[in-house]
Amino acid sequence: MLRWTLLDLRDRAELRDRFVPYAIQRLPAAEFVYRQLRQRIASLELEPGTPAGEQTLAEQFGVSRTPVREACARLAREGLVDIYARRGVIVAPLRERAVSNARFVREALELAIVRGAAERADESGLFALDQIIDEQRWSLKRNDPERFFEADEKMHRHLCILAGREEVWFVIVDAKVHMDRARRLSLREQGIKKLLADHEAIVDAIKSRDADRAVDAMRQHLLDIDLQMDQIKARYPAYFEAGFAVSRKAG
Amino acid sequence: MLRWTLLDLRDRAELRDRFVPYAIQRLPAAEFVYRQLRQRIASLELEPGTPAGEQTLAEQFGVSRTPVREACARLAREGLVDIYARRGVIVAPLRERAVSNARFVREALELAIVRGAAERADESGLFALDQIIDEQRWSLKRNDPERFFEADEKMHRHLCILAGREEVWFVIVDAKVHMDRARRLSLREQGIKKLLADHEAIVDAIKSRDADRAVDAMRQHLLDIDLQMDQIKARYPAYFEAGFAVSRKAG
DNA sequence: CCAAAAGTTCTTGCATACAAGAATGCAAAT
DNA sequence: ATTTGCATTCTTGTATGCAAGAACTTTTGG
C-alpha cells in the first residue's frame, strides 16, 4: 500500500497550538508569522497605522524575508494590512465598509448554520455547547475578555460542526476578522454581559429545536455590531480610515 | 498633498485583462501565475491528478520558483491543488464534500444577495442585467459554453453590485471554484439550456421586485448541481477523489 | 525468495542577493 | 515664494542557492 504525506498547510497548522516556537513543532515559518500577525491585528495589539516593513518583521521573528513576505501578502489580500510603495506594510485602519461586508457575510452564513444546528445537532454536541457557555459565564465572572473571545470563537465554530458544515467555519473566520476589531472597541464600552445573553438565547433556541427562534437570536446577535458602529466610530476616530495622521518627518 | 500608491494586489489585478503578458501590464508574476493556474484548473483544462512541480511550472511560465511557490501556496489553501512530499504539486481531484460545502456557502450568500438585488436594484442596473442575459442567449445560440460561463460569472457578480455588496463577490468566487469544475462536467451532459432558463427566472423575479420569488429561483438554480452530482460522479469517476490511479513507474 | 535497512534522489521550505520603482528632498528656475 | 525636475534612498518583487525530509531503490541478511 502506497501512501504519501499530504502537506496541506491549513489542516496541518490547525492541529497545532499557537504561541509555540515553530522550530519545535515544525510549524512552517510563513504560517507562524501569518498567525501571529493576524492575531495581533485582530486583537488590536497592533493598532491601525502601525508601520512594519518586511525586513523589520523578519528580524523581529528571527526568520528571513521570504516567509514574512508570504504572510504579508495574505494579510494584504484579506485587507488587514495595506502595502504602500516605499512605506512598507502598515496595519490597515478599520473600514466601516469592510465591517459592514463582514457582517453581511457572517449573517448569511451563520443564519444558515444555526438553522442547520438546530435541526441536526445530536445530544453530545448539545452537551459540548453547554460546556462552552459555562466557560463564557466563568469568563464573565472573572472579567477575562480574552478568554471570553476564545470561548466565543469556540462556540461559533462548534455551531458549524453541529450543522455538519465544519469547513464553513474557515470562511466565517476570514470574514470575521474585520468585525473582531470593531468588537474589541465595542467591548470597552458595553462589556460582555450583552454578548453572553445573546449566546444563551441562541443556545436555548437550538436546544429547544426551534430553528426559527435560533435564527432570530443569531440575527439579533450579529446586528448588534452594526448598531454600535456609530458610537465606536465617534469614540475612536483614530482607528478608522483616514483618521490617523500619516507620520512624516517635520520639515 | 501627500499621496501613496496602494499596492492592493487584488484590486490592482482585477482591473487588468487576463491573458496579457504580465511584463507589459506589470501584473506581478505571482498573481499572473496564480490566475493562470486557477483558471486552467477551474475549466478542467488541467485535469485532476495532473502533476506539476514548482520547478517545472517556473520553467513553463518563464519565471523563478518564488512567484510560482506563492501561487501554489494559495491554490493549496483553496484546495485546488495538493502538495505531496517528494511528488510535488498535483491538481486536486473533485471532492464531493468540497463541492457540497461550496454550494452551501454560495446558497447562503447568494440568497441574501438576490434578495438585496430585488429590493434595491436601480433601473440602469436592471438594464445591464438584461444585456447580460442577452449575451447568454447569444452564447446558447452559438453553442459557445466558454462565453456562456463568462456571462454567467458576469451575471452573478452584477447581482452583488445591484445588492450594494460588490465586495461579497470575491467571497463567492472563492467558494465557487469547487462547484465550477463539477459544473463543467454537468454541462457536458445536460447542456446550457437549463442554466439559461434558471437565469431568466431569477432576472424576471428581480425585475418584478418579487424578492421571495427571486430567492426561490436562485435556490433552485444552485440546487441543480447537487442533484447532478451522483450522475456526474458515476460518469466521470476518474475526476473524483481516489478515482485516479497514482502514476507509478512499472516495477 | 522475502524482509528490512540504508543510501539515493527529488521536492519543498527558507535564506540571501539583486533589480526595479516610487516617494522624498534638494536645487534651480520662473 | 512656488513649482518643476532630478538624484537619492528605501521598499517591495524576483532570482538563485542551500538544507531538510520523505519516497524510492538497492543491498544485505535471514
Coordinates of C-alpha atoms in Angstrom, one line a residue, chain B residues 84-201:
Chain B
Y84 CA 2.7 15.9 -1.6
A85 CA 6.2 15.5 -0.3
R86 CA 8.6 14.3 -3.0
R87 CA 5.8 14.3 -5.5
G88 CA 5.2 18.0 -5.9
V89 CA 2.1 19.9 -6.8
I90 CA -0.8 17.9 -8.1
V91 CA -4.1 19.2 -9.3
A92 CA -6.7 18.2 -6.7
P93 CA -9.4 15.7 -7.5
L94 CA -13.0 16.8 -7.3
R95 CA -14.2 16.2 -3.7
E96 CA -17.9 15.7 -3.2
R97 CA -17.6 17.3 0.2
A98 CA -15.9 20.4 -1.2
V99 CA -18.5 20.8 -3.9
S100 CA -21.2 20.4 -1.3
N101 CA -19.6 23.0 1.0
A102 CA -19.2 25.4 -1.9
R103 CA -22.9 25.0 -2.7
F104 CA -23.8 25.7 1.0
V105 CA -21.7 28.8 1.1
R106 CA -22.9 30.1 -2.2
E107 CA -26.5 29.4 -1.4
A108 CA -26.3 31.3 1.9
L109 CA -24.6 34.2 0.3
E110 CA -26.4 34.4 -3.0
L111 CA -29.9 34.1 -1.5
A112 CA -29.1 37.1 0.6
I113 CA -27.6 38.9 -2.4
V114 CA -30.5 38.2 -4.7
R115 CA -32.9 39.4 -2.1
G116 CA -31.0 42.6 -1.8
A117 CA -30.9 42.9 -5.5
A118 CA -34.6 42.6 -5.8
E119 CA -35.1 45.2 -3.2
R120 CA -32.5 47.7 -4.1
A121 CA -31.7 47.5 -7.8
D122 CA -32.0 50.7 -9.8
E123 CA -33.2 51.0 -13.4
S124 CA -29.8 51.2 -15.0
G125 CA -28.7 48.2 -13.1
L126 CA -31.7 46.2 -14.3
F127 CA -31.0 47.3 -17.9
A128 CA -27.4 46.0 -17.6
L129 CA -28.8 42.7 -16.2
D130 CA -30.9 42.3 -19.4
Q131 CA -27.9 42.9 -21.5
I132 CA -26.1 40.1 -19.7
I133 CA -29.0 37.7 -20.2
D134 CA -29.0 38.6 -23.9
E135 CA -25.3 37.7 -24.1
Q136 CA -26.2 34.4 -22.6
R137 CA -28.9 33.8 -25.1
W138 CA -26.5 34.6 -27.8
S139 CA -23.9 32.2 -26.4
L140 CA -26.5 29.4 -26.3
K141 CA -27.5 30.1 -29.9
R142 CA -23.8 30.0 -31.0
N143 CA -23.2 27.0 -28.7
D144 CA -20.3 28.7 -27.1
P145 CA -20.1 27.3 -23.5
E146 CA -16.9 29.3 -22.6
R147 CA -18.6 32.5 -23.5
F148 CA -21.7 31.4 -21.5
F149 CA -19.6 30.7 -18.4
E150 CA -18.1 34.2 -18.7
A151 CA -21.6 35.7 -18.9
D152 CA -22.7 33.6 -16.0
E153 CA -20.0 35.0 -13.9
K154 CA -20.8 38.4 -15.0
M155 CA -24.4 38.0 -14.0
H156 CA -23.8 36.7 -10.5
R157 CA -21.3 39.4 -10.0
H158 CA -23.7 42.0 -11.2
L159 CA -26.3 40.8 -8.7
C160 CA -23.8 41.6 -6.0
I161 CA -23.4 45.1 -7.3
L162 CA -27.2 45.5 -7.5
A163 CA -27.5 44.5 -3.9
G164 CA -24.9 47.0 -3.0
R165 CA -22.4 44.3 -1.8
E166 CA -19.9 44.2 -4.6
E167 CA -17.1 43.0 -2.4
V168 CA -19.1 39.9 -1.4
W169 CA -18.5 38.7 -4.9
F170 CA -14.9 37.9 -4.0
V171 CA -16.1 35.6 -1.2
I172 CA -18.4 33.9 -3.6
V173 CA -15.7 33.4 -6.2
D174 CA -13.5 31.7 -3.6
A175 CA -16.3 29.2 -2.9
K176 CA -17.4 28.9 -6.5
V177 CA -14.3 27.3 -7.9
H178 CA -15.1 23.9 -6.5
M179 CA -18.5 24.0 -8.0
D180 CA -17.3 25.2 -11.3
R181 CA -15.4 22.0 -12.1
A182 CA -18.4 19.9 -11.3
R183 CA -20.5 22.2 -13.4
R184 CA -18.3 21.8 -16.5
L185 CA -18.9 18.1 -16.3
S186 CA -22.6 18.6 -15.7
L187 CA -22.6 20.8 -18.7
R188 CA -21.3 18.1 -21.0
E189 CA -24.4 16.1 -20.1
Q190 CA -27.3 18.5 -19.9
G191 CA -26.2 21.5 -21.9
I192 CA -26.7 25.1 -21.0
K193 CA -30.4 25.4 -21.9
K194 CA -31.5 24.7 -18.3
L195 CA -29.0 27.2 -16.9
L196 CA -30.3 30.0 -19.1
A197 CA -33.9 29.2 -18.1
D198 CA -32.8 29.4 -14.4
H199 CA -31.2 32.8 -15.0
E200 CA -34.2 34.1 -16.8
A201 CA -36.4 33.1 -13.9

